[in-house]
Coordinates of C-alpha atoms and ligand atoms in Angstrom, one line a residue:
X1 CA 0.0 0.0 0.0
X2 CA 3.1 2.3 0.6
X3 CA 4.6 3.8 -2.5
X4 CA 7.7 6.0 -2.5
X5 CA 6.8 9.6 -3.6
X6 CA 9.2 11.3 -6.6
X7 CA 9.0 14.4 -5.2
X8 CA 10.3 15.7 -8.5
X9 CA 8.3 14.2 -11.0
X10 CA 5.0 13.9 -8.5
X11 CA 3.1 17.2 -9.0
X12 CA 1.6 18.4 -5.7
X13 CA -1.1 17.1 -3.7
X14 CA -3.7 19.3 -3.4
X15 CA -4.6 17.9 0.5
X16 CA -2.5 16.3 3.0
X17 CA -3.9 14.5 6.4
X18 CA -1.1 13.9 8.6
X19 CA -0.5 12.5 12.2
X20 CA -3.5 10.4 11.7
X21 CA -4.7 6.6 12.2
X22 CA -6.1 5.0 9.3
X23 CA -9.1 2.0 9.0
X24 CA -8.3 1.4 5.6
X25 CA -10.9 -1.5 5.6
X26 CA -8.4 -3.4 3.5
X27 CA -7.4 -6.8 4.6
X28 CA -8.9 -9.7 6.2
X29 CA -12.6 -9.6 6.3
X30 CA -12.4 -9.9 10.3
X31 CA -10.4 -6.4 10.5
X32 CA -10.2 -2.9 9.9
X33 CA -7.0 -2.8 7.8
X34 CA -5.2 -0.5 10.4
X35 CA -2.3 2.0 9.8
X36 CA -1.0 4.1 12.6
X37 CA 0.4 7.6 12.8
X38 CA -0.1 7.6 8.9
X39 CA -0.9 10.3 6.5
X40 CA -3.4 10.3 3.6
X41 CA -3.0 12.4 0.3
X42 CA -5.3 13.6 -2.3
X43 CA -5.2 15.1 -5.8
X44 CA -8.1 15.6 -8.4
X45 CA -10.9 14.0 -6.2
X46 CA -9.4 10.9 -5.1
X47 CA -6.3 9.1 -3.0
X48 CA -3.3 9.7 -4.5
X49 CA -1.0 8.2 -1.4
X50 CA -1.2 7.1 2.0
X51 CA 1.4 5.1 4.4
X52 CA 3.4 6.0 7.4
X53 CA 4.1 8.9 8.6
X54 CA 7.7 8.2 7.8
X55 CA 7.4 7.8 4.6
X56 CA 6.0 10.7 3.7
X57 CA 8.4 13.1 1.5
X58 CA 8.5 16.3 3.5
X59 CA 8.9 18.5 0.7
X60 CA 6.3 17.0 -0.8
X61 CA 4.1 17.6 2.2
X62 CA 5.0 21.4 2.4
X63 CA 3.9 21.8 -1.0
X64 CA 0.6 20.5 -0.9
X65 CA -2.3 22.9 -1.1
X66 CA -3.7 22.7 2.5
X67 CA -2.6 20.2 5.0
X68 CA -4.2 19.3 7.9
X69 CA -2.4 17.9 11.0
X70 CA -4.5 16.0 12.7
X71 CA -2.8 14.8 16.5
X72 CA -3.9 11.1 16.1
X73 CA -7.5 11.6 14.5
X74 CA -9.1 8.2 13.0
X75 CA -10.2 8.5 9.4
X76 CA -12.4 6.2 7.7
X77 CA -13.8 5.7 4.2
X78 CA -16.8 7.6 4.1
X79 CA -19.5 5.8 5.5
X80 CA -22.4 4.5 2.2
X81 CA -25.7 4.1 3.4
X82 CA -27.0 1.6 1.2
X83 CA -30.7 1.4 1.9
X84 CA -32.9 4.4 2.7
X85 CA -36.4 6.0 1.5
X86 CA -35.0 8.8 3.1
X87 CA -37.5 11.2 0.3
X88 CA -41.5 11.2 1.4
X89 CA -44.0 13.7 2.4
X90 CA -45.7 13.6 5.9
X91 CA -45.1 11.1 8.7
X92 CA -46.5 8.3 10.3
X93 CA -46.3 9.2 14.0
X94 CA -49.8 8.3 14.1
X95 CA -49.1 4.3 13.3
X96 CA -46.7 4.5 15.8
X97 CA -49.0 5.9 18.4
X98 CA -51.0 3.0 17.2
X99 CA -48.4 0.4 17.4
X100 CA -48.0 1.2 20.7
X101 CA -51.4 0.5 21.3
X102 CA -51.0 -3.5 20.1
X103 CA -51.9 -2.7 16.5
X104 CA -49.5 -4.9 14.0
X105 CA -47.3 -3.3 11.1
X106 CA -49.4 -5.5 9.1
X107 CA -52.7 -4.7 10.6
X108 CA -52.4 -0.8 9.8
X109 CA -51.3 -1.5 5.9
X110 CA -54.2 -3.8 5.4
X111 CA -56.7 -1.4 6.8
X112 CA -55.0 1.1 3.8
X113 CA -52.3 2.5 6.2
X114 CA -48.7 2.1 6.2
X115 CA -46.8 2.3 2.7
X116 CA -50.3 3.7 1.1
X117 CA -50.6 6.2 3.5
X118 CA -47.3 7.5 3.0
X119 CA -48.0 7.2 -1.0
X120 CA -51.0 9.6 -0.6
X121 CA -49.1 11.8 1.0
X122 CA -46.5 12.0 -1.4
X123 CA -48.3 12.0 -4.5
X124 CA -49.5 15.4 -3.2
X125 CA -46.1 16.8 -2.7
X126 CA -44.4 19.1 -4.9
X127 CA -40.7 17.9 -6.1
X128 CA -39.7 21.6 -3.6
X129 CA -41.9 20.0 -0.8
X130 CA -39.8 16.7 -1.0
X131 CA -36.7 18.3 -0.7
X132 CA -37.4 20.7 1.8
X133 CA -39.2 17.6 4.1
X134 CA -35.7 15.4 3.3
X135 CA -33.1 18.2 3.9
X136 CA -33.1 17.3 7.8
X137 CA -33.6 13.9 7.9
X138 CA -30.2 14.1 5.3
X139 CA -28.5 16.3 7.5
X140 CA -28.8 14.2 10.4
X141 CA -27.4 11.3 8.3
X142 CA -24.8 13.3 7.2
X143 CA -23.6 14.5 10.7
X144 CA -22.9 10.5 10.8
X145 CA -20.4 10.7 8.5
X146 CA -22.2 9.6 5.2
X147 CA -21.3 10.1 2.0
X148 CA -23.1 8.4 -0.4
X149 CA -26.7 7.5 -0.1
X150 CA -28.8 5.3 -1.9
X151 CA -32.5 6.7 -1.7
X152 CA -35.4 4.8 -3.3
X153 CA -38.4 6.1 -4.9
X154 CA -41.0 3.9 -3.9
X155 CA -43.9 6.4 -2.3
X156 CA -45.6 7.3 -5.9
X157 CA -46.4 4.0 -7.6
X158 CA -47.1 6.5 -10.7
X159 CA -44.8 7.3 -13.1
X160 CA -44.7 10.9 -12.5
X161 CA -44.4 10.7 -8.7
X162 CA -42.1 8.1 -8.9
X163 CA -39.8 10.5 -11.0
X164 CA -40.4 13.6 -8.8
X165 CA -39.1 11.6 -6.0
X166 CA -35.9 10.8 -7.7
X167 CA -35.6 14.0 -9.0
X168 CA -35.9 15.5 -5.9
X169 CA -33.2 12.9 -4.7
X170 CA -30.3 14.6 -7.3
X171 CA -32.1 17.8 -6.0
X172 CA -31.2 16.7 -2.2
X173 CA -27.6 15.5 -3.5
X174 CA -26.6 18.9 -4.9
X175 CA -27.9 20.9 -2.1
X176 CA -26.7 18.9 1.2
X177 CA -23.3 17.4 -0.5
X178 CA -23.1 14.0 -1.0
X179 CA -23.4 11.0 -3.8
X180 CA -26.4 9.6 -4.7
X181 CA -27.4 6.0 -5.5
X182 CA -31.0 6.6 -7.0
X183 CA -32.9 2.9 -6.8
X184 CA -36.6 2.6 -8.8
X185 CA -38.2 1.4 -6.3
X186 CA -41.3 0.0 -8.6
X187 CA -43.4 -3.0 -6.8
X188 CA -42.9 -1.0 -3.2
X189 CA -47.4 -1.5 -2.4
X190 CA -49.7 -2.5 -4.3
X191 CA -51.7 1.0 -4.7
X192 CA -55.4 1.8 -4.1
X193 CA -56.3 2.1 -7.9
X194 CA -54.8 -1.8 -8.2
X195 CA -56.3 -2.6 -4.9
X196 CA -56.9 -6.1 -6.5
X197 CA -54.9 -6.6 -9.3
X198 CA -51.3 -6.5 -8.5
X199 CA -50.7 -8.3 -11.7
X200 CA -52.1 -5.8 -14.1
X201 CA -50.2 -3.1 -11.4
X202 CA -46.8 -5.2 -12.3
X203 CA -47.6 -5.4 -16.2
X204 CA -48.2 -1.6 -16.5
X205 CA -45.0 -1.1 -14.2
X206 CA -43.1 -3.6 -16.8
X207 CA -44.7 -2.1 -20.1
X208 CA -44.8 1.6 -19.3
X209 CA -42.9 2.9 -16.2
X210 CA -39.9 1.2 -16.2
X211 CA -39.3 1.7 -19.9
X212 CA -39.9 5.2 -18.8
X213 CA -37.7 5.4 -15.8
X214 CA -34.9 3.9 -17.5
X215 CA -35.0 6.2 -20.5
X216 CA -34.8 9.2 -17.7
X217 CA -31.9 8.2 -16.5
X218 CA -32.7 8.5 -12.9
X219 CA -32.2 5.5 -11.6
X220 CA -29.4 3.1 -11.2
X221 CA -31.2 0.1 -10.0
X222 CA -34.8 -1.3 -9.3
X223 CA -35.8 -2.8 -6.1
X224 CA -39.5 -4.8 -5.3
X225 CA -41.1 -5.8 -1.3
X226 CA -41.5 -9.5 -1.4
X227 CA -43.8 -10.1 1.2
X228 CA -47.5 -11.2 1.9
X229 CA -48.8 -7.6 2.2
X230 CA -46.6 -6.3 -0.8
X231 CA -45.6 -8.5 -4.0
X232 CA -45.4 -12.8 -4.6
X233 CA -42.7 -14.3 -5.8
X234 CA -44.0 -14.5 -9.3
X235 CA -45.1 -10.5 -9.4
X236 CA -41.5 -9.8 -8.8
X237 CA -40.0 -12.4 -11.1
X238 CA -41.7 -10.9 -13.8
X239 CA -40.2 -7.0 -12.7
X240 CA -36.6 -8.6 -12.6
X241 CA -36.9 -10.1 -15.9
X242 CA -38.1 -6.5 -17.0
X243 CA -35.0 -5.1 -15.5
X244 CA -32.6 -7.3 -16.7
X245 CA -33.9 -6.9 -20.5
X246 CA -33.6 -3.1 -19.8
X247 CA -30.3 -3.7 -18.3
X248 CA -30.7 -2.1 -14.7
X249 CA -29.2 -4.2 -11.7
X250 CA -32.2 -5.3 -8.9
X251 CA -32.1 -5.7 -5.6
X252 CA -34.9 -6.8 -3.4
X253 CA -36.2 -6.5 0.0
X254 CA -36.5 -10.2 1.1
X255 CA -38.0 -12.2 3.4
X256 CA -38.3 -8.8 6.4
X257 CA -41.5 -11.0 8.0
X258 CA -41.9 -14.0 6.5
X259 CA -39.7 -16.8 4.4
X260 CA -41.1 -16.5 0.8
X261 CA -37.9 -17.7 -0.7
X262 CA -36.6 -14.1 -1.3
X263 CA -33.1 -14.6 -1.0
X264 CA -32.9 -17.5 -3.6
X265 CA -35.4 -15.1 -5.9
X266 CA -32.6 -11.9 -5.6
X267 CA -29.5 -14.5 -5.8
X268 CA -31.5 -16.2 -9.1
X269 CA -31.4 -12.7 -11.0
X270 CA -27.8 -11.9 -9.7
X271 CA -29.1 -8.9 -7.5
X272 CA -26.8 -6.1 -5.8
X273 CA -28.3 -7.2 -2.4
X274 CA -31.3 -8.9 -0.6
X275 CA -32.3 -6.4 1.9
X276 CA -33.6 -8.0 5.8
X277 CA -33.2 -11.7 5.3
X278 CA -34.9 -11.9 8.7
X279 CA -36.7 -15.4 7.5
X280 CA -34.6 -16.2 5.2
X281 CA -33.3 -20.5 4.6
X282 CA -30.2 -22.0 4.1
X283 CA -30.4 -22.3 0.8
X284 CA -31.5 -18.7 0.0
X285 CA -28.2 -18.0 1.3
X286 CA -26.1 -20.4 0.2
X287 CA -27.5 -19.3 -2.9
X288 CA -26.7 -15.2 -2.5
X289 CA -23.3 -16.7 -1.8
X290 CA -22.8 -18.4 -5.2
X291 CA -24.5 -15.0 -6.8
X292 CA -22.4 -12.8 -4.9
X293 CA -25.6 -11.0 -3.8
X294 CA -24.9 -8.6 -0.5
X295 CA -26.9 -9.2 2.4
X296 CA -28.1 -6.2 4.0
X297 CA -29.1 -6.1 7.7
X298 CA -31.4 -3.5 8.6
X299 CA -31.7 -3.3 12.3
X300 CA -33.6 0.1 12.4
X301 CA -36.4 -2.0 11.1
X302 CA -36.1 -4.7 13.3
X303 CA -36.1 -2.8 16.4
X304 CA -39.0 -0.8 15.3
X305 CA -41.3 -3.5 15.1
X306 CA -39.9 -5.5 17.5
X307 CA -38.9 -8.5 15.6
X308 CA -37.8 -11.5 17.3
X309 CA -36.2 -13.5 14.7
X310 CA -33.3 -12.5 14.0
X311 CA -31.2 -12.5 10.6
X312 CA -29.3 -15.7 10.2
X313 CA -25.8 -14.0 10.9
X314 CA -24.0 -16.9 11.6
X315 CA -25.0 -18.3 8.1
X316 CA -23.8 -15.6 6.7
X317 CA -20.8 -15.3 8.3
X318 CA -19.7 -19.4 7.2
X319 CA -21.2 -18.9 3.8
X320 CA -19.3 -15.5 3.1
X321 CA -21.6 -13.9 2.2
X322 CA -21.0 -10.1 2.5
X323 CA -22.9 -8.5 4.8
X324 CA -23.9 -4.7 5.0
X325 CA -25.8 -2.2 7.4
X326 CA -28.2 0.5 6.4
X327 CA -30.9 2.7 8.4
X328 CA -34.3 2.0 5.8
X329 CA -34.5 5.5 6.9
X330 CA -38.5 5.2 6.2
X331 CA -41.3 6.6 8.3
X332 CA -42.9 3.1 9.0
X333 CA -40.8 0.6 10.1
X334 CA -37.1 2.5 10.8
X335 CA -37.5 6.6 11.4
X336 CA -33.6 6.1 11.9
X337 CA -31.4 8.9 10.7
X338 CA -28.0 8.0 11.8
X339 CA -25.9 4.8 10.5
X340 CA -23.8 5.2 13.4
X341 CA -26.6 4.2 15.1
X342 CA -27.8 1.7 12.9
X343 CA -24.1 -0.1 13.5
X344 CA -24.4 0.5 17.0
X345 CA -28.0 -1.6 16.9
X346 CA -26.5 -4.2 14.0
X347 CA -23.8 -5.1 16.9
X348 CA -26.2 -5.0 20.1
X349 CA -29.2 -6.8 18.7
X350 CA -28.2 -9.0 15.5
X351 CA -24.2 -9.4 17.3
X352 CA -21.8 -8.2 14.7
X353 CA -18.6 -7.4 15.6
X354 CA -17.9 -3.6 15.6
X355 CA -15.3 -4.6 13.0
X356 CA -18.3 -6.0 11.2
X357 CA -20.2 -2.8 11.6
X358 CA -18.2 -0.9 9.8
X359 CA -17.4 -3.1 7.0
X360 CA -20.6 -3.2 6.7
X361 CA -21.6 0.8 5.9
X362 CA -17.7 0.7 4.2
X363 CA -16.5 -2.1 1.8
X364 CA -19.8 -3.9 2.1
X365 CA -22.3 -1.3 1.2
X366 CA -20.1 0.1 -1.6
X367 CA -20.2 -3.1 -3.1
X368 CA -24.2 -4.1 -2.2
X369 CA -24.3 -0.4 -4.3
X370 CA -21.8 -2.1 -7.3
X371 CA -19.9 1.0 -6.7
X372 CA -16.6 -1.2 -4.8
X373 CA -14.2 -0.5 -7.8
X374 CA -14.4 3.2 -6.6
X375 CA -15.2 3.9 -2.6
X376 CA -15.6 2.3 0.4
X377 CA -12.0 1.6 1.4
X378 CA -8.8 3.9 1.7
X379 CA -6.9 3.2 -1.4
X380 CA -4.9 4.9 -3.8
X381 CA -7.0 5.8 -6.7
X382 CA -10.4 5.3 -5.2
X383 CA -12.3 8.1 -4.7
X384 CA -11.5 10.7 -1.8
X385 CA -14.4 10.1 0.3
X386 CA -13.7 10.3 3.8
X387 CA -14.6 10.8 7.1
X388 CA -12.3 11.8 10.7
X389 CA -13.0 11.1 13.4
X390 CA -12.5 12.0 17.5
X391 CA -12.2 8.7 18.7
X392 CA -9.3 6.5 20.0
X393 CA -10.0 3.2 18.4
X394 CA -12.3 2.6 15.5
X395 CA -14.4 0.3 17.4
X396 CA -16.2 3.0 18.7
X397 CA -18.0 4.0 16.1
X398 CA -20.3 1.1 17.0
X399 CA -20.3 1.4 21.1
X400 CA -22.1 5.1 21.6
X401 CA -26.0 5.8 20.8
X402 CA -26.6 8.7 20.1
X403 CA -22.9 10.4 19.4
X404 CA -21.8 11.8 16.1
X405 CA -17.7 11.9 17.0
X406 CA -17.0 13.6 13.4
X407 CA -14.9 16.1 13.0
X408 CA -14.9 16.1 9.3
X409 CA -16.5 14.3 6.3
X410 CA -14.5 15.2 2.7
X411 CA -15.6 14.7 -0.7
X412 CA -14.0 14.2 -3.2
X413 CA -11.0 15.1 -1.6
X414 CA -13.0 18.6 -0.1
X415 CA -14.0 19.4 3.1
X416 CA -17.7 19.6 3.1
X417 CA -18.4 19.7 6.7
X418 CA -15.8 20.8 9.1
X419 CA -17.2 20.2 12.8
X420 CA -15.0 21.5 16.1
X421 CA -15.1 19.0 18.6
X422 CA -14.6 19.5 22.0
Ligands
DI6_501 N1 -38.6 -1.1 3.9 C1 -39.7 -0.9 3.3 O1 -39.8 -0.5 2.2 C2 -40.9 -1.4 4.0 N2 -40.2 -2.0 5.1 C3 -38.9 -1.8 5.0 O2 -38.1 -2.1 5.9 C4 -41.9 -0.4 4.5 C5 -41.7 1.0 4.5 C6 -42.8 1.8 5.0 O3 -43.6 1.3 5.9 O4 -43.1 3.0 4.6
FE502 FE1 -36.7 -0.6 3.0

């Protein structure tokens, strides 16, 4: 990972950190690819050195644009967030009122509550209103050291609300500072006007929106909800087909509250990730292994609805099958706006390893995104997407609730937020 700098044939960096302690998240899977009293470098937007402290050319360092020297900060890849729908209008502090009352998650959607409600909602908002209801909930994310975001559509289930939402998610990118990953999210609910014909919902999805979607250019990826109050097995076999002739990557949310084979479905069509995997069998995952389908853990989700079956981690772990760690950032099942919180949960209640954690919103969301070639480790050449830290061991980034210990998170080799601790 060390290279020798040529001072004289080098031409200056434009950004030196120096006297800090890198997790490269390089390395054995178990580890956090650690490099003390280091120094990282950057030029045009990405890493253009890092190693030890001693090896860094001090006439090279004097000449770099700005350098900051940091007295034994931690830097990290910028943490990727690899599932939210952090874009909808209104809430649904109501169902939680009602939740708390003994109503079901369930119970609520099929009395036309839940995702519909939120649909309703949205369809009424302006592409402005979207924004302006997102900006905090972003910023909150932020202040835990994200920088890239996948956001879904989802809440329109109409073409043209399904495009103002990812519109308004570039919007959200350009104002607040950070990379998007903009996901279709087509078969989300089965909405009122289809109330019961989810087939004809999914054969106007495959014939009109998604042809339309994917000529925008708006989304990356598409993603479905396979699950007894959402979409069968069949419904979404027919939308990944779709997808795969249009050449957009799926994902799928699998198997969150019951086992309908969803993991084996996502692996089958060579998805990103299958999202939850609460329920999920052995040979759904043995299967995501062979695909090379990420498994992300969503614990916001869990712990809102109280689950009690818990993802099969241990399956995951002696398949190796990569495993990452999102918020859902949703206003049902996981109003969670900080992935350092969502580590912190993926460690208490589904027993990762902080190590784990942080692979997990690292290395393993960058590639449940298929964006590993360029972020989500410290590398030379990858993009330079950071974040520092106050902390004195990388570990705890998953012990605290409710602390944000980040002094800085950089972009593309910029500082975007500069935050004084102390
Ligand atoms: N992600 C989702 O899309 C659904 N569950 C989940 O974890 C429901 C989101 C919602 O209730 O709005
Ligand atoms: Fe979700």
């Amino acid at each position: 990972m060390t290279q020798e700098i040529d001072s004289n044939n080098t031409p200056a960096f434009d950004s030196v950190w120096t006297g800090v302690n890198l997790a490269t998240m390089t390395g054995p899977a178990s580890g956090y690819g650690i490099l003390r009293d280091a120094a990282i470098a950057v030029r045009d937007g990405r890493i253009a050195w890092l190693g030890p402290m001693a090896a860094l050319d001090a006439a090279q360092r004097d000449e770099a644009g700005t350098i900051f020297d940091l007295d034994g900060a931690w830097i990290t890849p910028g943490l990727i967030d690899c599932h939210t729908h952090v874009v909808f209008a209104g809430n649904r502090v109501g169902e939680f009122e009602q939740r708390q009352k003994g109503a079901t998650y369930e119970e609520i959607a099929r009395r036309g509550g839940g995702i519909n409600a939120t649909v309703r909602a949205t369809r009424a908002a302006s592409e402005r209103e979207l924004v302006d209801a997102a900006l905090p909930r972003i910023r909150d994310l932020l202040a835990s050291g994200v920088t890239t975001v996948e956001i879904k559509s989802g809440y329109g289930l109409e073409l043209e609300t399904e495009l103002r939402m990812l519109r308004a998610a570039h919007a959200l990118a350009d104002i607040a500072g950070f990379h998007l990953a903009p996901t279709y999210l087509a078969a989300h609910s089965v909405p009122p006007e289809f109330s019961d014909n989810a087939d004809a919902f999914i054969g106007r999805i495959c014939g009109e929106d998604l042809p339309a979607v994917t000529a925008s250019g708006l989304a990356s990826a598409v993603d479905a909800y396979c699950e007894e109050i959402a979409f069968t097995p069949n419904q979404v076999e027919r939308l990944f087909a779709t997808a795969r002739d249009f050449g957009l990557r799926v994902k799928l949310h699998a198997d969150q509250l019951s086992d309908s084979g969803g993991a084996a479905l996502a692996a089958k069509y060579d998805a990103l990730s299958a999202d939850h995997l609460e329920y999920s069998n052995q040979s759904g995952i043995e299967a995501m292994a062979a695909a090379g389908t990420v498994a992300v853990l969503l614990p916001g989700a869990y712990y809102t609805l109280r689950e009690t079956t818990l993802p099969p981690v241990a399956a995951l772990r002696s398949g190796n099958v990569p495993i990452a760690v999102a918020t859902d950032c949703n206003p049902g099942t996981s109003p969670l706006c900080s992935i350092l919180d969502a580590m912190n949960l993926g460690c208490v209640l589904f027993g990762l390893t902080p190590a784990e954690a942080l692979r997990g919103v690292t290395v393993n969301a960058a590639t449940a995104l298929g964006l590993d070639t360029d972020r989500g480790t410290l590398q030379p050449g990858k993009r330079a997407d950071f974040a520092v830290w106050d902390i004195a061991e990388p570990a705890e980034l998953s012990y605290w609730s409710g602390r944000r210990p980040l002094s800085q998170r950089v972009i593309d080799g910029v500082v975007i937020q500069s935050i004084a601790c102390g």
